[in-house]
Amino acid sequence: MRFIPSIAVIASVGLLTFLLTQQIPTIEQYLQPSAEDEKQQEWARIINTANQQPSPKQQAPAVIETPISEEPVVEEPIIEELIISITPLETILAMPIKNYTLELADLKTEQAVKDYFIAHTGLQEKTFVYHKESSNYEKFVILLGEFESYKMAKATSKSLEEQFPDIDPWIKDYKMIQGDIK
């Protein structure tokens, strides 16, 4: 009788050890990042990189000093040319309708798109810009990314808002975007 508590403790420790060793692979899965987490981290890295890019704004005019008898010569400011790449509508129409994107802006002119990318340097590389024209309006829409889940799009949107407070992204699925195009 006096050995029963000792046997119960040994059996309990043995059972607990067995159960924990069976659960270690499951616990390891929770500790490793999922593919979705890795994609979220990649988008956060892209947004952080975009925010750290120097802005290609106008440089101050250069003043060349000359002798006192002549007036200083002012050279024209240097403006970096920004080329906007319009995404073919076929590319947007080919996106899976279950996936999500962030609509960053809906602008009326190509110059407004250029100004947008000058103000938000670095975002242009990961965006789609499509152009839609009809008899009574014209618009350029800037989309960021392709996300497999709403959760990923929401996390990227939040990160983007932190890096660029003046951007208010709209999460849309490609079904909605494609309906707008057609």
N, CA, C and O of each residue as an XYZ file, in Angstrom:
728
protein
N       0.808     -1.194      0.000
C       0.000      0.000      0.000
C       0.852      1.260      0.000
O       0.513      2.262     -0.630
N       1.957      1.188      0.715
C       2.749      2.405      0.794
C       3.467      2.704     -0.514
O       3.969      3.814     -0.688
N       3.534      1.747     -1.445
C       4.182      1.992     -2.732
C       3.242      2.578     -3.777
O       3.699      3.043     -4.821
N       1.970      2.565     -3.523
C       0.983      3.052     -4.503
C       1.213      4.525     -4.841
O       1.212      4.852     -6.028
N       1.412      5.446     -3.875
C       1.670      6.835     -4.265
C       2.944      6.978     -5.097
O       2.980      7.779     -6.031
N       3.973      6.226     -4.778
C       5.222      6.313     -5.545
C       5.014      5.817     -6.966
O       5.513      6.420     -7.916
N       4.288      4.733     -7.116
C       4.002      4.180     -8.437
C       3.146      5.159     -9.233
O       3.350      5.320    -10.436
N       2.193      5.812     -8.578
C       1.322      6.787     -9.258
C       2.131      7.983     -9.745
O       1.896      8.476    -10.848
N       3.079      8.457     -8.943
C       3.928      9.584     -9.337
C       4.808      9.188    -10.521
O       4.927      9.952    -11.478
N       5.420      8.016    -10.472
C       6.287      7.548    -11.558
C       5.465      7.381    -12.840
O       5.918      7.767    -13.918
N       4.284      6.819    -12.733
C       3.418      6.626    -13.904
C       2.990      7.979    -14.477
O       2.953      8.158    -15.694
N       2.669      8.926    -13.599
C       2.258     10.262    -14.048
C       3.393     10.963    -14.784
O       3.178     11.567    -15.835
N       4.609     10.883    -14.229
C       5.770     11.506    -14.868
C       6.039     10.839    -16.214
O       6.333     11.519    -17.197
N       5.941      9.522    -16.259
C       6.142      8.789    -17.513
C       5.100      9.169    -18.553
O       5.442      9.382    -19.716
N       3.841      9.258    -18.159
C       2.756      9.638    -19.069
C       2.931     11.080    -19.551
O       2.741     11.362    -20.734
N       3.284     11.975    -18.664
C       3.508     13.372    -19.021
C       4.676     13.501    -20.005
O       4.593     14.254    -20.975
N       5.752     12.772    -19.751
C       6.916     12.781    -20.651
C       6.515     12.264    -22.025
O       6.901     12.843    -23.040
N       5.751     11.191    -22.070
C       5.301     10.623    -23.335
C       4.438     11.632    -24.101
O       4.642     11.826    -25.299
N       3.490     12.266    -23.438
C       2.604     13.227    -24.094
C       3.377     14.439    -24.622
O       3.113     14.905    -25.731
N       4.308     14.941    -23.852
C       5.094     16.094    -24.297
C       5.957     15.762    -25.501
O       6.075     16.564    -26.427
N       6.567     14.569    -25.490
C       7.396     14.207    -26.643
C       6.549     14.021    -27.894
O       7.032     14.246    -29.004
N       5.311     13.618    -27.736
C       4.413     13.482    -28.883
C       3.980     14.848    -29.417
O       3.674     14.971    -30.603
N       3.950     15.870    -28.568
C       3.487     17.200    -28.952
C       4.596     18.120    -29.443
O       4.290     19.197    -29.955
N       5.849     17.757    -29.317
C       6.951     18.632    -29.727
C       6.856     19.027    -31.199
O       7.028     20.208    -31.500
N       6.591     18.108    -32.137
C       6.461     18.560    -33.539
C       5.346     19.590    -33.724
O       5.505     20.534    -34.498
N       4.231     19.422    -33.030
C       3.121     20.376    -33.123
C       3.522     21.736    -32.558
O       3.190     22.770    -33.138
N       4.217     21.744    -31.453
C       4.667     22.990    -30.838
C       5.651     23.699    -31.757
O       5.604     24.922    -31.888
N       6.551     22.936    -32.401
C       7.517     23.538    -33.323
C       6.823     24.218    -34.496
O       7.292     25.249    -34.979
N       5.705     23.649    -34.959
C       4.959     24.263    -36.065
C       4.440     25.634    -35.669
O       4.437     26.553    -36.488
N       4.006     25.786    -34.439
C       3.497     27.079    -33.980
C       4.608     28.112    -33.858
O       4.362     29.309    -34.012
N       5.818     27.665    -33.585
C       6.930     28.584    -33.406
C       7.513     29.060    -34.731
O       8.134     30.121    -34.782
N       7.327     28.299    -35.797
C       7.861     28.692    -37.097
C       6.847     29.579    -37.815
O       5.643     29.330    -37.747
N       7.338     30.629    -38.513
C       6.418     31.514    -39.221
C       5.769     30.805    -40.403
O       6.406     30.001    -41.084
N       4.495     31.111    -40.638
C       3.783     30.530    -41.770
C       4.158     31.280    -43.047
O       4.805     32.326    -42.999
N       3.750     30.741    -44.165
C       4.014     31.403    -45.452
C       3.341     32.774    -45.476
O       3.888     33.732    -46.022
N       2.161     32.861    -44.887
C       1.453     34.143    -44.850
C       2.206     35.162    -44.000
O       2.284     36.336    -44.360
N       2.762     34.715    -42.867
C       3.557     35.611    -42.021
C       4.800     36.099    -42.769
O       5.171     37.269    -42.670
N       5.435     35.200    -43.512
C       6.617     35.592    -44.275
C       6.263     36.614    -45.350
O       7.027     37.550    -45.589
N       5.112     36.443    -46.002
C       4.685     37.415    -47.020
C       4.383     38.763    -46.367
O       4.720     39.812    -46.914
N       3.744     38.728    -45.194
C       3.466     39.977    -44.472
C       4.756     40.696    -44.134
O       4.856     41.913    -44.292
N       5.746     39.946    -43.669
C       7.036     40.545    -43.334
C       7.705     41.119    -44.573
O       8.358     42.159    -44.496
N       7.549     40.452    -45.721
C       8.137     40.946    -46.966
C       7.477     42.268    -47.373
O       8.168     43.203    -47.777
N       6.154     42.353    -47.271
C       5.465     43.615    -47.612
C       5.857     44.726    -46.644
O       6.020     45.874    -47.055
N       6.008     44.398    -45.370
C       6.443     45.415    -44.405
C       7.845     45.898    -44.753
O       8.129     47.091    -44.652
N       8.727     44.984    -45.163
C      10.076     45.359    -45.579
C      10.035     46.256    -46.815
O      10.778     47.234    -46.897
N       9.174     45.929    -47.770
C       9.049     46.733    -48.992
C       8.579     48.138    -48.650
O       9.113     49.118    -49.169
N       7.584     48.239    -47.780
C       7.052     49.550    -47.407
C       8.091     50.350    -46.643
O       8.242     51.549    -46.875
N       8.818     49.694    -45.725
C       9.876     50.396    -44.987
C      10.970     50.880    -45.933
O      11.470     51.995    -45.788
N      11.340     50.046    -46.899
C      12.354     50.442    -47.878
C      11.868     51.624    -48.694
O      12.623     52.561    -48.955
N      10.595     51.577    -49.101
C      10.031     52.679    -49.892
C      10.050     53.978    -49.100
O      10.322     55.043    -49.654
N       9.765     53.893    -47.822
C       9.726     55.093    -46.993
C      11.117     55.695    -46.798
O      11.247     56.898    -46.572
N      12.154     54.866    -46.885
C      13.513     55.351    -46.655
C      14.189     55.869    -47.920
O      15.306     56.380    -47.851
N      13.534     55.746    -49.073
C      14.115     56.220    -50.325
C      14.147     57.744    -50.337
O      13.195     58.381    -49.886
N      15.229     58.342    -50.846
C      15.256     59.795    -50.958
C      14.288     60.254    -52.045
O      14.117     59.578    -53.060
N      13.674     61.377    -51.830
C      12.713     61.906    -52.783
C      13.432     62.604    -53.936
O      14.345     63.396    -53.704
N      13.022     62.311    -55.199
C      13.681     62.959    -56.328
C      13.090     64.333    -56.603
O      12.644     64.611    -57.716
N      13.085     65.173    -55.611
C      12.527     66.516    -55.768
C      13.520     67.410    -56.499
O      14.670     67.036    -56.730
N      13.055     68.578    -56.850
C      13.905     69.541    -57.540
C      15.104     69.906    -56.686
O      15.002     70.090    -55.473
N      16.249     70.006    -57.361
C      17.440     70.473    -56.665
C      17.446     71.999    -56.710
O      16.898     72.605    -57.631
N      18.060     72.601    -55.722
C      18.142     74.069    -55.687
C      18.990     74.554    -56.856
O      19.951     73.883    -57.236
N      18.656     75.702    -57.433
C      19.455     76.221    -58.538
C      20.895     76.466    -58.092
O      21.144     76.922    -56.976
N      21.825     76.160    -58.968
C      23.243     76.371    -58.672
C      23.625     77.796    -59.055
O      23.298     78.261    -60.147
N      24.302     78.468    -58.175
C      24.762     79.831    -58.452
C      26.259     79.764    -58.703
O      27.023     79.270    -57.874
N      26.660     80.265    -59.856
C      28.073     80.273    -60.211
C      28.618     81.663    -59.904
O      28.121     82.671    -60.406
N      29.637     81.688    -59.079
C      30.214     82.981    -58.715
C      31.096     83.501    -59.851
O      31.854     82.753    -60.468
N      30.976     84.774    -60.099
C      31.759     85.418    -61.153
C      32.405     86.662    -60.560
O      32.063     87.067    -59.449
N      33.334     87.271    -61.287
C      33.931     88.513    -60.772
C      32.846     89.566    -60.502
O      31.750     89.485    -61.057
N      33.152     90.546    -59.658
C      32.194     91.555    -59.213
C      31.591     92.333    -60.371
O      30.444     92.771    -60.282
N      32.319     92.512    -61.434
C      31.822     93.319    -62.541
C      30.655     92.651    -63.271
O      29.879     93.337    -63.936
N      30.515     91.324    -63.161
C      29.422     90.626    -63.836
C      28.419     90.137    -62.800
O      28.748     89.946    -61.630
N      27.185     89.939    -63.261
C      26.160     89.396    -62.376
C      26.315     87.879    -62.295
O      26.788     87.258    -63.247
N      25.918     87.267    -61.158
C      26.021     85.807    -61.050
C      25.113     85.125    -62.091
O      24.046     85.638    -62.427
N      25.549     83.984    -62.582
C      24.776     83.209    -63.544
C      24.039     82.124    -62.770
O      24.646     81.397    -61.984
N      22.738     82.014    -62.991
C      21.928     80.998    -62.328
C      21.607     79.920    -63.344
O      20.997     80.181    -64.380
N      22.033     78.686    -63.024
C      21.717     77.572    -63.915
C      20.304     77.089    -63.628
O      19.786     77.269    -62.525
N      19.689     76.477    -64.624
C      18.343     75.928    -64.452
C      18.395     74.752    -63.480
O      19.369     74.000    -63.475
N      17.349     74.582    -62.650
C      17.328     73.441    -61.732
C      17.227     72.123    -62.509
O      16.674     72.067    -63.607
N      17.770     71.085    -61.914
C      17.727     69.764    -62.527
C      16.519     69.022    -61.961
O      16.363     68.915    -60.744
N      15.667     68.511    -62.848
C      14.500     67.746    -62.422
C      14.654     66.332    -62.967
O      14.811     66.131    -64.171
N      14.606     65.361    -62.069
C      14.688     63.977    -62.517
C      13.372     63.611    -63.194
O      12.299     63.911    -62.670
N      13.450     62.974    -64.338
C      12.257     62.580    -65.078
C      11.718     61.280    -64.501
O      12.455     60.309    -64.332
N      10.442     61.272    -64.204
C       9.787     60.096    -63.653
C       8.928     59.492    -64.755
O       8.055     60.161    -65.307
N       9.174     58.240    -65.070
C       8.418     57.572    -66.118
C       7.394     56.663    -65.461
O       7.732     55.822    -64.627
N       6.147     56.842    -65.846
C       5.061     56.037    -65.300
C       4.798     54.878    -66.259
O       4.621     55.079    -67.461
N       4.775     53.684    -65.718
C       4.484     52.498    -66.518
C       3.029     52.105    -66.269
O       2.658     51.717    -65.161
N       2.220     52.212    -67.309
C       0.809     51.864    -67.189
C       0.677     50.344    -67.363
O       1.154     49.781    -68.348
N       0.036     49.703    -66.415
C      -0.179     48.261    -66.464
C      -1.282     47.964    -67.472
O      -2.347     48.579    -67.416
N      -1.044     47.033    -68.394
C      -2.115     46.687    -69.338
C      -3.341     46.151    -68.592
O      -3.209     45.426    -67.606
N      -4.520     46.511    -69.070
C      -5.754     46.060    -68.414
C      -5.847     44.536    -68.404
O      -6.438     43.957    -67.492
N      -5.274     43.892    -69.402
C      -5.295     42.423    -69.457
C      -4.594     41.821    -68.234
O      -5.003     40.775    -67.731
N      -3.541     42.486    -67.763
C      -2.810     42.008    -66.582
C      -3.712     42.072    -65.350
O      -3.754     41.134    -64.554
N      -4.421     43.165    -65.204
C      -5.336     43.320    -64.057
C      -6.480     42.314    -64.169
O      -6.886     41.720    -63.169
N      -6.996     42.122    -65.377
C      -8.110     41.191    -65.586
C      -7.688     39.733    -65.367
O      -8.537     38.874    -65.129
N      -6.383     39.451    -65.445
C      -5.883     38.090    -65.252
C      -5.625     37.755    -63.779
O      -5.353     36.599    -63.455
N      -5.705     38.729    -62.896
C      -5.462     38.482    -61.466
C      -6.578     37.606    -60.894
O      -7.737     37.755    -61.283
N      -6.243     36.688    -59.970
C      -7.273     35.842    -59.356
C      -8.296     36.698    -58.594
O      -7.921     37.558    -57.797
N      -9.577     36.459    -58.843
C     -10.623     37.312    -58.252
C     -10.729     37.150    -56.737
O     -11.316     38.002    -56.071
N     -10.177     36.082    -56.186
C     -10.224     35.882    -54.728
C      -9.140     36.671    -54.002
O      -9.217     36.849    -52.787
N      -8.137     37.142    -54.728
C      -7.032     37.870    -54.103
C      -7.410     39.330    -53.864
O      -8.352     39.850    -54.462
N      -6.656     39.975    -52.980
C      -6.905     41.349    -52.577
C      -5.766     42.260    -53.021
O      -4.659     41.805    -53.310
N      -6.062     43.548    -53.068
C      -5.065     44.564    -53.369
C      -5.409     45.798    -52.549
O      -6.484     45.880    -51.954
N      -4.495     46.749    -52.522
C      -4.752     48.024    -51.857
C      -4.850     49.095    -52.930
O      -3.909     49.296    -53.698
N      -5.975     49.778    -52.987
C      -6.088     50.910    -53.903
C      -5.549     52.123    -53.163
O      -6.103     52.554    -52.151
N      -4.462     52.661    -53.688
C      -3.802     53.783    -53.024
C      -4.349     55.125    -53.479
O      -4.445     56.059    -52.684
N      -4.707     55.227    -54.750
C      -5.181     56.511    -55.262
C      -5.966     56.299    -56.552
O      -5.767     55.323    -57.275
N      -6.855     57.235    -56.812
C      -7.655     57.294    -58.039
C      -7.481     58.725    -58.541
O      -8.113     59.649    -58.028
N      -6.622     58.905    -59.543
C      -6.223     60.243    -59.972
C      -6.713     60.548    -61.382
O      -6.991     59.634    -62.158
N      -6.818     61.834    -61.713
C      -7.407     62.230    -62.995
C      -6.405     62.425    -64.123
O      -6.786     62.358    -65.292
N      -5.139     62.663    -63.807
C      -4.157     62.920    -64.862
C      -2.879     62.123    -64.623
O      -2.595     61.694    -63.505
N      -2.123     61.936    -65.690
C      -0.845     61.253    -65.573
C       0.134     62.085    -64.750
O       0.972     61.536    -64.034
N       0.028     63.406    -64.853
C       0.896     64.277    -64.052
C       0.606     64.102    -62.562
O       1.523     64.138    -61.742
N      -0.667     63.913    -62.213
C      -1.017     63.672    -60.808
C      -0.396     62.365    -60.321
O       0.018     62.269    -59.165
N      -0.328     61.358    -61.195
C       0.313     60.086    -60.842
C       1.809     60.309    -60.603
O       2.367     59.800    -59.631
N       2.451     61.066    -61.485
C       3.874     61.373    -61.309
C       4.112     62.101    -59.988
O       5.034     61.768    -59.244
N       3.268     63.100    -59.705
C       3.403     63.847    -58.449
C       3.225     62.925    -57.244
O       3.920     63.072    -56.238
N       2.293     61.971    -57.346
C       2.046     61.015    -56.270
C       3.306     60.194    -55.989
O       3.693     60.022    -54.833
N       3.942     59.690    -57.045
C       5.133     58.867    -56.859
C       6.342     59.687    -56.434
O       7.236     59.158    -55.772
N       6.392     60.952    -56.793
C       7.471     61.811    -56.298
C       7.304     62.007    -54.791
O       8.282     61.999    -54.044
N       6.066     62.181    -54.357
C       5.796     62.368    -52.928
C       5.975     61.070    -52.135
O       6.256     61.113    -50.938
N       5.817     59.925    -52.788
C       5.895     58.622    -52.113
C       6.940     57.758    -52.821
O       6.630     56.698    -53.364
N       8.152     58.226    -52.800
C       9.260     57.563    -53.483
C       9.405     56.122    -53.009
O       9.298     55.831    -51.817
N       9.645     55.244    -53.945
C       9.871     53.840    -53.625
C       8.643     52.972    -53.760
O       8.777     51.757    -53.898
N       7.452     53.542    -53.728
C       6.243     52.743    -53.861
C       6.004     52.299    -55.302
O       5.354     51.280    -55.539
N       6.515     53.044    -56.245
C       6.218     52.783    -57.655
C       6.626     51.372    -58.085
O       5.969     50.771    -58.934
N       7.689     50.849    -57.516
C       8.204     49.550    -57.947
C       7.227     48.408    -57.714
O       7.241     47.438    -58.472
N       6.393     48.485    -56.710
C       5.493     47.376    -56.365
C       4.031     47.690    -56.666
O       3.136     47.044    -56.120
N       3.785     48.655    -57.512
C       2.409     49.042    -57.782
C       1.996     48.717    -59.215
O       2.826     48.534    -60.105
N       0.699     48.653    -59.397
C       0.096     48.570    -60.719
C      -0.624     49.895    -60.927
O      -1.331     50.366    -60.035
N      -0.451     50.493    -62.084
C      -1.195     51.705    -62.426
C      -1.997     51.366    -63.669
O      -1.434     51.052    -64.718
N      -3.322     51.432    -63.543
C      -4.104     51.209    -64.752
C      -4.863     52.466    -65.119
O      -5.204     53.289    -64.270
N      -5.115     52.586    -66.407
C      -5.745     53.782    -66.966
C      -7.097     53.370    -67.527
O      -7.196     52.431    -68.317
N      -8.129     54.081    -67.113
C      -9.479     53.814    -67.610
C     -10.026     55.108    -68.181
O      -9.937     56.170    -67.565
N     -10.588     54.995    -69.361
C     -11.090     56.172    -70.054
C     -12.473     55.856    -70.607
O     -12.702     54.774    -71.148
N     -13.378     56.792    -70.470
C     -14.691     56.673    -71.105
C     -15.056     58.041    -71.667
O     -14.252     58.972    -71.620
N     -16.244     58.158    -72.188
C     -16.629     59.424    -72.831
C     -16.743     60.576    -71.843
O     -16.551     61.728    -72.229
N     -17.050     60.297    -70.573
C     -17.249     61.397    -69.635
C     -16.219     61.470    -68.501
O     -16.305     62.360    -67.655
N     -15.256     60.559    -68.470
C     -14.208     60.673    -67.445
C     -12.958     59.905    -67.854
O     -12.974     59.071    -68.759
N     -11.870     60.223    -67.147
C     -10.593     59.542    -67.315
C     -10.002     59.393    -65.923
O     -10.070     60.314    -65.109
N      -9.423     58.234    -65.652
C      -8.806     58.064    -64.336
C      -7.618     57.121    -64.411
O      -7.544     56.236    -65.263
N      -6.692     57.344    -63.486
C      -5.522     56.506    -63.296
C      -5.632     55.956    -61.876
O      -5.703     56.719    -60.912
N      -5.645     54.642    -61.755
C      -5.798     54.011    -60.444
C      -4.486     53.335    -60.070
O      -3.904     52.598    -60.867
N      -4.025     53.596    -58.843
C      -2.781     53.014    -58.342
C      -3.135     51.911    -57.345
O      -3.801     52.152    -56.338
N      -2.673     50.690    -57.649
C      -2.915     49.530    -56.790
C      -1.582     49.030    -56.249
O      -0.569     49.062    -56.947
N      -1.590     48.573    -55.013
C      -0.383     48.023    -54.399
C      -0.611     46.558    -54.071
O      -1.463     46.222    -53.248
N       0.150     45.691    -54.713
C       0.228     44.291    -54.327
C      -0.907     43.391    -54.750
O      -1.928     43.808    -55.298
N      -0.662     42.132    -54.459
C      -1.634     41.065    -54.651
C      -1.530     40.180    -53.419
O      -0.492     39.562    -53.182
N      -2.601     40.116    -52.633
C      -2.581     39.405    -51.364
C      -3.577     38.253    -51.407
O      -4.689     38.399    -51.914
N      -3.166     37.111    -50.873
C      -4.015     35.929    -50.904
C      -5.114     35.961    -49.846
O      -6.087     35.212    -49.939
N      -4.965     36.822    -48.843
C      -5.988     36.883    -47.795
C      -6.256     38.339    -47.395
O      -5.418     39.225    -47.564
N      -7.448     38.536    -46.864
C      -7.814     39.871    -46.378
C      -6.903     40.264    -45.220
O      -6.527     41.429    -45.088
N      -6.549     39.293    -44.384
C      -5.702     39.553    -43.229
C      -4.341     40.119    -43.664
O      -3.831     41.062    -43.058
N      -3.757     39.529    -44.729
C      -2.479     40.028    -45.232
C      -2.617     41.443    -45.780
O      -1.762     42.297    -45.541
N      -3.703     41.685    -46.520
C      -3.939     43.020    -47.075
C      -4.121     44.032    -45.950
O      -3.608     45.147    -46.036
N      -4.837     43.662    -44.908
C      -5.086     44.559    -43.776
C      -3.785     44.885    -43.044
O      -3.548     46.038    -42.684
N      -2.944     43.878    -42.824
C      -1.664     44.110    -42.138
C      -0.771     45.029    -42.966
O      -0.121     45.919    -42.417
N      -0.734     44.824    -44.277
C       0.071     45.680    -45.153
C      -0.489     47.093    -45.166
O       0.265     48.066    -45.161
N      -1.810     47.205    -45.183
C      -2.459     48.511    -45.160
C      -2.082     49.278    -43.893
O      -1.777     50.469    -43.948
N      -2.105     48.595    -42.772
C      -1.763     49.228    -41.495
C      -0.303     49.697    -41.492
O       0.002     50.810    -41.063
N       0.587     48.836    -41.975
C       2.004     49.192    -42.058
C       2.217     50.379    -42.997
O       3.015     51.271    -42.710
N       1.504     50.383    -44.110
C       1.609     51.470    -45.079
C       1.138     52.789    -44.468
O       1.770     53.826    -44.667
N       0.039     52.753    -43.730
C      -0.487     53.962    -43.081
C       0.486     54.507    -42.040
O       0.577     55.718    -41.844
N       1.219     53.604    -41.370
C       2.209     54.053    -40.388
C       3.383     54.744    -41.075
O       3.898     55.746    -40.578
N       3.802     54.208    -42.215
C       4.946     54.766    -42.932
C       4.582     56.027    -43.718
O       5.380     56.960    -43.810
N       3.386     56.048    -44.277
C       2.911     57.176    -45.090
C       1.549     57.615    -44.550
O       0.522     57.179    -45.070
N       1.513     58.467    -43.519
C       0.243     58.840    -42.885
C      -0.768     59.498    -43.829
O      -1.968     59.475    -43.556
N      -0.299     60.082    -44.934
C      -1.225     60.748    -45.845
C      -1.903     59.781    -46.820
O      -2.774     60.191    -47.588
N      -1.515     58.505    -46.797
C      -2.146     57.507    -47.658
C      -3.232     56.786    -46.865
O      -3.004     56.330    -45.744
N      -4.413     56.691    -47.466
C      -5.526     55.970    -46.855
C      -5.933     54.852    -47.814
O      -6.866     55.021    -48.598
N      -5.235     53.700    -47.760
C      -5.499     52.645    -48.734
C      -6.873     52.011    -48.550
O      -7.393     51.901    -47.440
N      -7.434     51.603    -49.670
C      -8.733     50.954    -49.683
C      -8.503     49.502    -50.079
O      -7.997     49.230    -51.167
N      -8.873     48.563    -49.203
C      -8.693     47.145    -49.498
C      -9.821     46.715    -50.429
O     -11.002     46.882    -50.124
N      -9.424     46.153    -51.583
C     -10.401     45.674    -52.565
C      -9.981     44.294    -53.041
O      -8.795     43.966    -53.067
N     -10.965     43.494    -53.417
C     -10.608     42.242    -54.071
C     -10.559     42.493    -55.576
O     -11.128     43.462    -56.079
N      -9.870     41.604    -56.280
C      -9.706     41.809    -57.724
C     -11.025     41.648    -58.476
O     -11.159     42.139    -59.597
N     -11.985     40.976    -57.880
C     -13.311     40.884    -58.517
C     -13.909     42.283    -58.637
O     -14.486     42.630    -59.667
N     -13.771     43.077    -57.590
C     -14.284     44.458    -57.588
C     -13.507     45.325    -58.598
O     -14.104     46.110    -59.335
N     -12.185     45.175    -58.623
C     -11.349     45.934    -59.550
C     -11.715     45.586    -60.992
O     -11.886     46.467    -61.835
N     -11.830     44.287    -61.257
C     -12.141     43.839    -62.611
C     -13.537     44.283    -63.043
O     -13.754     44.570    -64.220
N     -14.484     44.342    -62.106
C     -15.818     44.846    -62.415
C     -15.762     46.324    -62.794
O     -16.521     46.774    -63.652
N     -14.871     47.076    -62.161
C     -14.713     48.481    -62.468
C     -14.122     48.695    -63.869
O     -14.468     49.646    -64.570
N     -13.227     47.789    -64.251
C     -12.582     47.899    -65.550
C     -13.536     47.560    -66.692
O     -13.522     48.210    -67.737
N     -14.364     46.535    -66.483
C     -15.243     46.059    -67.572
C     -16.360     46.988    -67.895
O     -17.161     46.703    -68.785
